[in-house]
Short mmCIF file of C-alpha atoms and ligand atoms in Angstrom, two decimals:
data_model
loop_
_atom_site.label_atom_id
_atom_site.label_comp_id
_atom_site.label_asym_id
_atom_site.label_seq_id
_atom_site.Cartn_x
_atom_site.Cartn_y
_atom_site.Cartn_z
CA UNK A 11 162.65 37.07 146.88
CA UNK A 12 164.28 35.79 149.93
CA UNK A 13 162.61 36.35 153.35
CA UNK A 14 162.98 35.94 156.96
CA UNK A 15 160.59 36.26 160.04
CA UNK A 16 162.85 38.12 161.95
CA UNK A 17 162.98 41.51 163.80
CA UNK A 18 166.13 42.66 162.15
CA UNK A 19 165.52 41.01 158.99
CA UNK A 20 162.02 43.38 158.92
CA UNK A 21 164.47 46.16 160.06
CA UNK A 22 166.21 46.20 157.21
CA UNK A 23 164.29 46.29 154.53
CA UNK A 24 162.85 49.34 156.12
CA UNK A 25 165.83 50.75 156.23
CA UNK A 26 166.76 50.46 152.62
CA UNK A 27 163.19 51.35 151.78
CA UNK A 28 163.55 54.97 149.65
CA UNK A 29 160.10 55.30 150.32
CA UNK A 30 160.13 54.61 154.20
CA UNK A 31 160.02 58.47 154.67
CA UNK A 32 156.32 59.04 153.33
CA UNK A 33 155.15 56.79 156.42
CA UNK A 34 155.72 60.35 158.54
CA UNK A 35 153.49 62.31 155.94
CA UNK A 36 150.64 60.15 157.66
CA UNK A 37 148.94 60.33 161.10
CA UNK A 38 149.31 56.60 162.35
CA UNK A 39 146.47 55.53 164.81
CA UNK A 40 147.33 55.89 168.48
CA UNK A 41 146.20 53.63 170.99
CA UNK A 42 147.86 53.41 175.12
CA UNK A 43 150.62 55.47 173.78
CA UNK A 44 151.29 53.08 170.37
CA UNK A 45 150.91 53.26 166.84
CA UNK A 46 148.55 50.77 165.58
CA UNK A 47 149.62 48.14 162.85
CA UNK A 48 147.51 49.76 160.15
CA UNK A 49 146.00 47.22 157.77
CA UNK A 50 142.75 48.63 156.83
CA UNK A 51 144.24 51.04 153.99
CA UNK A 52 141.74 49.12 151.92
CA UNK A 53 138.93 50.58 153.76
CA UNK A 54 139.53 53.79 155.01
CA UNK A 55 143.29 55.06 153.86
CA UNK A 56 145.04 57.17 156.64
CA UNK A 57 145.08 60.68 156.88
CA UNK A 58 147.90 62.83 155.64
CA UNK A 59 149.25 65.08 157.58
CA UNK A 60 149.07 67.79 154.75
CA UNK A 61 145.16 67.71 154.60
CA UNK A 62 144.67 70.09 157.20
CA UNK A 63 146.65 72.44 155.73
CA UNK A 64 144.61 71.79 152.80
CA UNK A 65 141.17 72.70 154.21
CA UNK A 66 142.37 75.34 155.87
CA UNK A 67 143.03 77.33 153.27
CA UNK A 68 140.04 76.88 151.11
CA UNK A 69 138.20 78.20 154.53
CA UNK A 70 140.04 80.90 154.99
CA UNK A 71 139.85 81.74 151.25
CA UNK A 72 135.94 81.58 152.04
CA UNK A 73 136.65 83.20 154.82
CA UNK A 74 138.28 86.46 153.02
CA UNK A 75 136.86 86.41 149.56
CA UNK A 76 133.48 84.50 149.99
CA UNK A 77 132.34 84.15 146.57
CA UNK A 78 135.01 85.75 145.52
CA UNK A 79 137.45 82.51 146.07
CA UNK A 80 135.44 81.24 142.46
CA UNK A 81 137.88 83.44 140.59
CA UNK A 82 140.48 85.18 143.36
CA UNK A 83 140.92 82.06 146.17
CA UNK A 84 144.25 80.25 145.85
CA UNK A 85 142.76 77.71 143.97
CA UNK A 86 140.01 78.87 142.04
CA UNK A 87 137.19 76.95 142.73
CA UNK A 88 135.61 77.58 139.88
CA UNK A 89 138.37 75.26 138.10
CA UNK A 90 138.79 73.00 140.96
CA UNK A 91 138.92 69.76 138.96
CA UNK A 92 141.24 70.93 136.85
CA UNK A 93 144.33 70.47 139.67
CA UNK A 94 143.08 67.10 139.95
CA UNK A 95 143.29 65.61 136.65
CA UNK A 96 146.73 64.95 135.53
CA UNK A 97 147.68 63.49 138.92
CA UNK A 98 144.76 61.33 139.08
CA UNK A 99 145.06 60.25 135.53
CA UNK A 100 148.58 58.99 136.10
CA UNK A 101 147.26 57.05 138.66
CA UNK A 102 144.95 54.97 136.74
CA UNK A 103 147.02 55.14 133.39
CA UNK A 104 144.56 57.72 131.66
CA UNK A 105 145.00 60.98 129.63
CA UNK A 106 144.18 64.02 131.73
CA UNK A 107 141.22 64.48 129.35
CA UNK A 108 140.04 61.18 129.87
CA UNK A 109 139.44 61.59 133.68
CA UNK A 110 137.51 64.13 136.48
CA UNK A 111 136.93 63.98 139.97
CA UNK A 112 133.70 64.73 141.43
CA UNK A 113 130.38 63.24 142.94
CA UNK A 114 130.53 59.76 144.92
CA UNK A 115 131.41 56.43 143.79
CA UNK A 116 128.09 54.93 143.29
CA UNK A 117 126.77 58.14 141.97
CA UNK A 118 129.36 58.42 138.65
CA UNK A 119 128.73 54.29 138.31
CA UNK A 120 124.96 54.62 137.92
CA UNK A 121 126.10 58.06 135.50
CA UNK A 122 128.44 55.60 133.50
CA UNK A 123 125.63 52.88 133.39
CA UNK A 124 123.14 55.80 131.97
CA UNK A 125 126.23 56.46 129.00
CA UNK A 126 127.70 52.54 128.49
CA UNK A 127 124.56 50.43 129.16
CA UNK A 128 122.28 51.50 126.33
CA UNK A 129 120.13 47.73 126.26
CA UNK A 130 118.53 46.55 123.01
CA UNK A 131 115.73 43.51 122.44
CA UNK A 132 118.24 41.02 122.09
CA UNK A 133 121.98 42.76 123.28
CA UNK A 134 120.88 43.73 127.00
CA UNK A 135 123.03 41.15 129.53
CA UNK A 136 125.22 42.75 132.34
CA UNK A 137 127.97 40.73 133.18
CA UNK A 138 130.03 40.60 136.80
CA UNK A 139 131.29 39.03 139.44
CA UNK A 140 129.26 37.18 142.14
CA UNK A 141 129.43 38.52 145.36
CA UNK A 142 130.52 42.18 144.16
CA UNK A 143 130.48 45.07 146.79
CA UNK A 144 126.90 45.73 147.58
CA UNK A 145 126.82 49.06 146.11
CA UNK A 146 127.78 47.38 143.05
CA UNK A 147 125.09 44.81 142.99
CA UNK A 148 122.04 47.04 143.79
CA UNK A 149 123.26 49.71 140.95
CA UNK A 150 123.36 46.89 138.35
CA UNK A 151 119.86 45.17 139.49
CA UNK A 152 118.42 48.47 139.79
CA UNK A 153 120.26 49.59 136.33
CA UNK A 154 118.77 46.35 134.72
CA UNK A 155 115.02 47.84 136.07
CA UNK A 156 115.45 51.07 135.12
CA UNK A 157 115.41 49.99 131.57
CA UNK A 158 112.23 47.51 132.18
CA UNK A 159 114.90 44.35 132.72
CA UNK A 160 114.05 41.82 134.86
CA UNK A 161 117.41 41.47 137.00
CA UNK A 162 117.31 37.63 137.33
CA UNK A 163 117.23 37.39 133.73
CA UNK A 164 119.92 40.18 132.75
CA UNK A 165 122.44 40.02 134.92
CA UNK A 166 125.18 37.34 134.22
CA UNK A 167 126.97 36.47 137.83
CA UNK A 168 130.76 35.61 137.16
CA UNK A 169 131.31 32.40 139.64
CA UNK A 170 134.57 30.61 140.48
CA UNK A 171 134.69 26.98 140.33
CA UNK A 172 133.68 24.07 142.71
CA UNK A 173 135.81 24.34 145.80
CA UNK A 174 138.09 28.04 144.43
CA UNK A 175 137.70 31.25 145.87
CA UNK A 176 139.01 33.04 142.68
CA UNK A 177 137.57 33.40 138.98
CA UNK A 178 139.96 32.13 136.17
CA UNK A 179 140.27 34.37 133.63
CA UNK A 180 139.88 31.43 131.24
CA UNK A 181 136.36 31.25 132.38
CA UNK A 182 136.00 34.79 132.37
CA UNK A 183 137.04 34.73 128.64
CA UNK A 184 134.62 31.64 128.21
CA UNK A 185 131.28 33.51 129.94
CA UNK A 186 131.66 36.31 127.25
CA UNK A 187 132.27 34.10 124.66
CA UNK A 188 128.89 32.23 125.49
CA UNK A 189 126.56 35.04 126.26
CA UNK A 190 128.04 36.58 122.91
CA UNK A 191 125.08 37.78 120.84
CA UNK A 192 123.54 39.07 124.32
CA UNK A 193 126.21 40.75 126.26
CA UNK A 194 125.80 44.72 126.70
CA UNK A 195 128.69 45.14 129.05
CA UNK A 196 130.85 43.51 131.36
CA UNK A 197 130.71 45.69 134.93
CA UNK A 198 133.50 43.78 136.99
CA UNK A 199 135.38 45.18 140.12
CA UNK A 200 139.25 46.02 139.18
CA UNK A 201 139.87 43.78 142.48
CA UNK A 202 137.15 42.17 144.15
CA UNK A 203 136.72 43.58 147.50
CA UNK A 204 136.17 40.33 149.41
CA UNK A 205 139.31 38.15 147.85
CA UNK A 206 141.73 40.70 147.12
CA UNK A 207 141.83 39.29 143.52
CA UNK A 208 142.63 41.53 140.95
CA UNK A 209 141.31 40.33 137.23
CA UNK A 210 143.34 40.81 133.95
CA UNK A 211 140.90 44.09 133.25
CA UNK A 212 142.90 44.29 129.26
CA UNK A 213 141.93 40.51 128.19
CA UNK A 214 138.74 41.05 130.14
CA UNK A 215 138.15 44.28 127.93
CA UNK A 216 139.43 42.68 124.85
CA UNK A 217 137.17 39.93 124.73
CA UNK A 218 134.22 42.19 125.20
CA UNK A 219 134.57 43.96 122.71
CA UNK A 220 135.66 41.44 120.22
CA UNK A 221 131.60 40.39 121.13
CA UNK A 222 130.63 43.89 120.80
CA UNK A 223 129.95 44.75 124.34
CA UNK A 224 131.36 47.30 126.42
CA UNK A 225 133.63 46.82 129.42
CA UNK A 226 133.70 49.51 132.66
CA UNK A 227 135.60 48.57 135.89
CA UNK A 228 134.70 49.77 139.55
CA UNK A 229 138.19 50.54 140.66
CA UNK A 230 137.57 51.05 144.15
CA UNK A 231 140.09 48.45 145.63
CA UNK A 232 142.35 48.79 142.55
CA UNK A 233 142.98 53.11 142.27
CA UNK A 234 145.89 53.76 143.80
CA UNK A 235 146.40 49.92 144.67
CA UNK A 236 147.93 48.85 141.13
CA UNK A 237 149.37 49.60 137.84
CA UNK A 238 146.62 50.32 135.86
CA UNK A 239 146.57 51.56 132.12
CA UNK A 240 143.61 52.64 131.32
CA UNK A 241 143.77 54.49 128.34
CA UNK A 242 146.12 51.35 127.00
CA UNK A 243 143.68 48.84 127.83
CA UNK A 244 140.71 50.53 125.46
CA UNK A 245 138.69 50.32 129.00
CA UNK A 246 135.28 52.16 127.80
CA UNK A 247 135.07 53.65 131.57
CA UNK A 248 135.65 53.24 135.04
CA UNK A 249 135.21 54.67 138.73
CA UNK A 250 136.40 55.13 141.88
CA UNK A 251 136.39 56.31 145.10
CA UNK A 252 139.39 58.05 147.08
CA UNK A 253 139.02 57.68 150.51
CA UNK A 254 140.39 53.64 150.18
CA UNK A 255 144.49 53.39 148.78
CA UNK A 256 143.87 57.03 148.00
CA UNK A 257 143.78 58.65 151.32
CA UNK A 258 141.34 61.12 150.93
CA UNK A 259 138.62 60.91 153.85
CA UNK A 260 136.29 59.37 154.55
CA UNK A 261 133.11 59.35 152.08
CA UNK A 262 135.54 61.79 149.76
CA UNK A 263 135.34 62.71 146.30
CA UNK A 264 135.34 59.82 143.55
CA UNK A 265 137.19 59.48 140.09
CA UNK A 266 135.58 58.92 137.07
CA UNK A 267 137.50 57.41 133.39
CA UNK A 268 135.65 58.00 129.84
CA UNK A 269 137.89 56.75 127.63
CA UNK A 270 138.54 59.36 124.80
CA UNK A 271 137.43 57.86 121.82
CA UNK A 272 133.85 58.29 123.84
CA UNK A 273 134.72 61.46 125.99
CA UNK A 274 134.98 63.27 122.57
CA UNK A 275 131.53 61.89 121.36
CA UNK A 276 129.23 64.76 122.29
CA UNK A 277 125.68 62.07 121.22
CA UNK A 278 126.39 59.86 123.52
CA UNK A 279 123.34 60.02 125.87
CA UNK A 280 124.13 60.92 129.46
CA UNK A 281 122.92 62.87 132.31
CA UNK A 282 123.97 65.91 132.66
CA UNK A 283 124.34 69.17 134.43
CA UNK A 284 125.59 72.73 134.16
CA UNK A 285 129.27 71.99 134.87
CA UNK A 286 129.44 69.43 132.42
CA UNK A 287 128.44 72.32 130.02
CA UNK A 288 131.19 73.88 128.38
CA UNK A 289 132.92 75.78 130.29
CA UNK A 290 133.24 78.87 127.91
CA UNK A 291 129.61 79.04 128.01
CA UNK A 292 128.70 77.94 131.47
CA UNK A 293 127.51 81.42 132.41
CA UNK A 294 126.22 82.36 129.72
CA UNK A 295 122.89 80.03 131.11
CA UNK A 296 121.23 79.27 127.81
CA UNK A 297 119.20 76.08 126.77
CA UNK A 298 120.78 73.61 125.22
CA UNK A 299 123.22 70.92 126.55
CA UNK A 300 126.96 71.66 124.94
CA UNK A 301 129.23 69.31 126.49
CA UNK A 302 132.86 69.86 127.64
CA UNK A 303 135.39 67.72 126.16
CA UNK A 304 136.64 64.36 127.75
CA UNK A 305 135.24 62.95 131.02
CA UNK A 306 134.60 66.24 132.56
CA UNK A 307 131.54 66.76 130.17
CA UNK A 308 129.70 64.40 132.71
CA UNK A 309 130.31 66.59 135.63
CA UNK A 310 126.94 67.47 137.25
CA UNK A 311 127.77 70.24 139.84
CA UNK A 312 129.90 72.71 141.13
CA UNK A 313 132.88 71.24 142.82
CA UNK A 314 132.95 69.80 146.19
CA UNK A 315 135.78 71.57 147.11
CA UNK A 316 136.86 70.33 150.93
CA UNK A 317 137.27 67.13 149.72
CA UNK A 318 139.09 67.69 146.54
CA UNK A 319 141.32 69.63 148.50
CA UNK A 320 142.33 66.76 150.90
CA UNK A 321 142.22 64.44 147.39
CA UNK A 322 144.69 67.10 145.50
CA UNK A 323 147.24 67.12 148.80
CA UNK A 324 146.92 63.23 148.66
CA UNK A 325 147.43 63.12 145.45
CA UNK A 326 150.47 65.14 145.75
CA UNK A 327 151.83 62.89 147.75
CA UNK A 328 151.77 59.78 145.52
CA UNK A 329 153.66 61.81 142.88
CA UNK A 330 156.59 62.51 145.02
CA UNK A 331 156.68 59.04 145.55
CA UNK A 332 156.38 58.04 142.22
CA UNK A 333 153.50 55.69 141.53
CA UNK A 334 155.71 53.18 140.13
CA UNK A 335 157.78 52.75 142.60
CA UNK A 336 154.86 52.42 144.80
CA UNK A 337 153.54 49.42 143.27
CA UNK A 338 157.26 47.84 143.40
CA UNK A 339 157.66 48.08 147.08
CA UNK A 340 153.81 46.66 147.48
CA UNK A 341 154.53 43.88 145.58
CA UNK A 342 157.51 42.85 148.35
CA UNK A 343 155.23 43.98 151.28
CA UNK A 344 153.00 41.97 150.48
CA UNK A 345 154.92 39.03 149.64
CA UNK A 346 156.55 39.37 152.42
CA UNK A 347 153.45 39.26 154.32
CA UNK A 348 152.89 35.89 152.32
CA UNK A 349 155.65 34.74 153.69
CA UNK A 350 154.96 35.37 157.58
CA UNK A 351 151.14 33.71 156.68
CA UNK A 352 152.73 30.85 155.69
CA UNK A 353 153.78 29.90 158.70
CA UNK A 354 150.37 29.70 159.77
CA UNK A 355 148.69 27.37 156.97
CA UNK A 356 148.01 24.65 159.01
CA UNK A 357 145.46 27.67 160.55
CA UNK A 358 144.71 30.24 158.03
CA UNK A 359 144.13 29.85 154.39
CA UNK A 360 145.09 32.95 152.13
CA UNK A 361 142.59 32.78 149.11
CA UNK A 362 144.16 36.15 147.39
CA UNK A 363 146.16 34.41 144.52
CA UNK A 364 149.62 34.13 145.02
CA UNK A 365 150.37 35.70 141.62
CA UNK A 366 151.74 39.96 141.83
CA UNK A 367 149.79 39.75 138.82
CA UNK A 368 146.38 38.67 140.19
CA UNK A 369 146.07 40.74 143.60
CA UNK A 370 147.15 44.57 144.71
CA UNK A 371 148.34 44.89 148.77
CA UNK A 372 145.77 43.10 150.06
CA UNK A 373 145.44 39.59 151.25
CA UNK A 374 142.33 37.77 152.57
CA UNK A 375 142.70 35.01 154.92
CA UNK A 376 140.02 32.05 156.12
CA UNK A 377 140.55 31.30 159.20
CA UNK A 378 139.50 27.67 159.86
CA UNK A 379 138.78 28.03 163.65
CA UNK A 380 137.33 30.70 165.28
CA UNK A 381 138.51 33.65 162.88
CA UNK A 382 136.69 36.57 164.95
CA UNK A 383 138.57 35.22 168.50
CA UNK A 384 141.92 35.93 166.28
CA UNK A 385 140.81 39.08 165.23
CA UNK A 386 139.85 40.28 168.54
CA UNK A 387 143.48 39.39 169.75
CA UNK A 388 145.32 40.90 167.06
CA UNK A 389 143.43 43.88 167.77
CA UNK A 390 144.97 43.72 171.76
CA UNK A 391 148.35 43.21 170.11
CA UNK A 392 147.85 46.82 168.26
CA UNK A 393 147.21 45.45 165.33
CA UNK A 394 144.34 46.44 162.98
CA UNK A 395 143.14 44.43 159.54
CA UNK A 396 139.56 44.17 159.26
CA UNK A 397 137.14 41.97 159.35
CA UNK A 398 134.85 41.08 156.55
CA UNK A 399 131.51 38.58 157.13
CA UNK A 400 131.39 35.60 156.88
CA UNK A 401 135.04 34.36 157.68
CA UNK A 402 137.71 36.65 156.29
CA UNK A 403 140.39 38.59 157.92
CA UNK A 404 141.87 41.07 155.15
CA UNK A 405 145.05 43.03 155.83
CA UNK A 406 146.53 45.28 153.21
CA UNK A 407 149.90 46.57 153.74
CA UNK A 408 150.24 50.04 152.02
CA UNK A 409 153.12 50.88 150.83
CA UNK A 410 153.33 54.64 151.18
CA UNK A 411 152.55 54.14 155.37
CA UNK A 412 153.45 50.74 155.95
CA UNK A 413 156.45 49.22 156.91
CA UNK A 414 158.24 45.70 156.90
CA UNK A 415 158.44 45.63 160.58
CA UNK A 416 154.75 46.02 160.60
CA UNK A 417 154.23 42.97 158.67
CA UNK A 418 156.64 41.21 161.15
CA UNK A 419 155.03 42.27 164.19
CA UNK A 420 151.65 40.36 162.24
CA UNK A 421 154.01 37.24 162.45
CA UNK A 422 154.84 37.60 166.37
CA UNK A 423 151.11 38.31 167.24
CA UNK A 424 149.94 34.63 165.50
CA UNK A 425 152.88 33.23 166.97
CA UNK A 426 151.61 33.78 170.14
CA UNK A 427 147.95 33.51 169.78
CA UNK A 428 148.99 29.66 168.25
CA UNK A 429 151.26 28.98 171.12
CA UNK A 430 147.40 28.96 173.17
CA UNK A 431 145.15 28.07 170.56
C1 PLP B 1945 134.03 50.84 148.72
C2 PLP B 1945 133.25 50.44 147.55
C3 PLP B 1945 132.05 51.10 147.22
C4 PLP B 1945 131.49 52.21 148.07
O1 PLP B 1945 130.73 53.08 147.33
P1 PLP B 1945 130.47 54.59 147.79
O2 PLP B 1945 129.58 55.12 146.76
O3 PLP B 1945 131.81 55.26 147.86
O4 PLP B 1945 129.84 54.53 149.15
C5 PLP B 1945 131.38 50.70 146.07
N1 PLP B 1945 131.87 49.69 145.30
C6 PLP B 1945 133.01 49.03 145.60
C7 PLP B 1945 133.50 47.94 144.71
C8 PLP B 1945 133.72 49.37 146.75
O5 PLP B 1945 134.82 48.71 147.06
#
C-alpha cells in the first residue's frame, strides 16, 4: 500500500475509513483539554461509552428485583453467559458451544492445564515460548509441580535464534518434532506479549498433534486483535482475557475455548463446580458431577455479572463493526504506522515482523539510545504507548478507536524529539 507522512494524507484515510465512526463509541483519555494518542489498547482497551449504561441496569435490576433479577432482571442472570457466547465465539472463530466467559485469565489457564495436561512417565514435556507473560510462566512451572515435575526438566522454552527477536516457525515445527515421544502439550501465547509476534497457531497445532500432544493458546494479545479460527484450526483449547483489544475493564471477565470434539467428552477430568453442572439439574443439588455440554461444563460459579455486562456491550460493538473488517483496517493502521517508524531506523528498531501474517496491531520498537527519555517525551506530546522493561516501546493502534491521523501525529512527535537528540 502506498503511504505518506503527511497531515492530509493521514486525513484522508480517516475520512474514507467506514469504521472511523466507532472511535466516538469510546471515551478517549483527556489530558490539558486533549485527547491522548491512545496506544496502549494492548494493555488496558478503552472504555465504551455504552458500559455505563450497561451496569446500570443490572443495578437497578438488583435494585428492584434483588434475587429476583436470576429469573425476572432484563438479562437473567441466571443465564448470563449465554448472551455472551455467540459473539465471543465469532471472535475467536469458535462454535458458540465451544466457548464461555467467566472467571479470570490465569484462573481458566490453570482449569485448562487440569483438563489438557494429563502427564505420563515418559509423555510429560510442556512446551512454550521463552520469555512468556509472567502469569504464563508461573502457571506452567507451578502446573509442572503440581503433578510432582521438576520444572527445569519439563518445561521446553521455545527460543529465537542468535541475534532475532522472533521464533521461526520452522524451528517451532523442529522443537516438536525433537521432543516427539515426550511432548504433552504445546502452551504458546497466540502473540507474544513482549514482540508483538503472532505464531502460525494451525501448523503449530498440527504438528502437535501429528506427535500426539495437545496444543492450547493464551490468547490474551491475540482475542479481538486477529483472525482467529479456532474451531478450524483443531486448537484443543484456549483463553483469554477481555479487558486488552476487548474493551471490557479492567481485570474483567476472561474467555475460555474447549474445542468440541473434547467439550462433548463428559470423562475428561476437570475441576468443576455447580454451574458447570447441567443446567436442567443445577437446582436440583444432588451428588454427582453431570456436566453441561461444550465449554460451559467447566464453569465453576455463578456469573460475574458487572463485568459480563460491560464484556456483552463491548462485544456488541465489534459486531456492528464486523470483525472482519476490523482486522482489514488494522492491518493498514498498522502498516501505516510501519511506515512513519521507518523514518526513524537509524534510531528505533521494530522487532514485530513485518509480515500481516506474523503480528496483530501492535508493534514493539528498541530504541537504541535512551528509549525511556523518548517515552517520557512522547508522553508531553499527548501521546501514550507503553513501556515494557528492558528496552521496548510498544504502540498498538486499534482499529475500532484509532485513527490514521493518530499514527501521524506519532511521526511529528519523533520528528521533533530527533531534530534535539
Ligand atoms: C495480560 C496477560 C495475562 C494477565 O492475566 P490475568 O489473569 O488476566 O491477570 C496473562 N497472560 C498473558 C499472555 C497476558 O498477556
Amino acid at each position: 500500500m502506498y503511504f505518506e507522512n503527511k497531515l492530509s494524507f493521514a486525513q484522508q484515510l480517516d475520512q474514507q475509513d467506514p469504521l472511523a465512526r466507532f472511535r466516538d463509541d469510546f471515551h478517549l483519555i483527556q489530558k490539558d483539554g486533549q485527547a491522548m494518542v491512545y496506544l496502549c489498547g494492548n494493555s488496558l482497551g478503552l472504555q465504551p461509552k455504552s458500559a455505563k449504561d450497561a451496569i446500570d441496569q443490572e443495578l437497578k435490576d438488583w435494585a428492584e428485583l434483588g434475587v429476583e433479577g436470576h429469573f425476572d432482571g432484563k438479562n437473567p442472570w441466571m443465564y448470563y453467559h449465554h448472551f455472551l457466547t455467540e459473539k465471543a465465539a465469532h471472535i475467536v472463530g469458535a462454535r458458540p458451544s465451544e466457548v464461555v466467559i467467566m472467571n479470570n485469565l490465569t484462573a481458566n489457564l490453570h482449569l485448562m492445564m487440569v483438563s489438557f495436561y494429563r502427564p505420563t512417565a515418559t509423555r510429560y514435556k510442556i512446551m512454550m515460548e521463552v520469555s512468556a507473560f509472567p502469569s504464563d510462566m508461573y502457571a506452567m512451572e507451578t502446573q509442572a509441580r503440581f503433578h510432582g515435575l521438576n520444572p527445569e526438566d519439563a518445561i521446553i522454552e521455545l527460543k529465537p535464534r542468535e541475534g532475532e527477536y522472533t521464533l521461526r516457525t520452522e524451528d517451532i515445527l523442529a522443537q516438536i518434532e525433537a521432543n516427539k515421544d515426550s511432548l504433552a502439550i504445546v502452551m504458546m501465547g497466540g502473540v507474544n506479549y513482549y514482540t508483538g509476534q503472532a505464531f502460525d497457531m494451525k501448523t503449530i497445532t498440527d504438528a502437535a498433534h501429528k506427535v500426539g500432544a495437545m496444543a492450547g493458546f493464551d490468547l490474551a494479545h491475540a482475542a479481538g486483535n486477529l483472525y482467529l479460527q479456532l474451531h478450524d484450526w483443531d486448537v484443543d483449547f484456549a483463553v483469554w482475557c477481555t479487558y486488552k483489544y476487548l474493551n471490557s475493564g479492567p481485570g474483567g471477565t476472561s474467555g475460555v475455548f474447549v474445542h468440541e470434539r473434547h467439550g462433548n467428552n463428559p470423562d475428561l477430568v476437570r475441576f468443576a463446580g455447580w454451574w458447570g453442572h447441567d443446567e436442567k439439574e443445577r437446582f436440583l443439588m444432588k451428588k454427582g458431577f453431570k456436566p453441561m455440554e461444550g465449554a460451559a461444563g467447566w464453569q465453576l460459579s455463578n456469573a460475574q455479572i458487572f463485568p459480563m455486562a460491560i464484556h456483552k456491550a463491548s462485544l456488541e460493538i465489534f459486531y456492528q463493526a464486523g470483525f472482519i473488517n476490523l482486522v482489514n483496517k488494522s492491518q493498514i493502521l498498522t502498516s501505516y504506522l510501519e511506515f512513519i517508524l521507518e523514518g526513524f531506523k537509524e534510531h528505533l528498531t521494530v522487532i514485530t515482523p513485518s509480515d500481516p501474517r506474523a503480528r496483530g496491531c501492535q508493534l514493539s520498537i528498541i530504541v537504541k539510545k535512551d528509549g525511556r527519555k523518548l517515552f517520557d517525551f512522547l508522553q508531553s506530546k499527548h501521546i501514550l504507548p507503553d513501556w515494557r522493561e528492558p528496552d521496548v516501546i510498544r504502540m498498538s493502534p486499534v482499529p475500532l478507536y484509532n485513527s490514521f491521523e493518530d499514527v501521524y501525529r506519532v511521526g511529528e512527535a519523533l520528528t521533533e524529539y530527533y531534530k534535539t537528540n
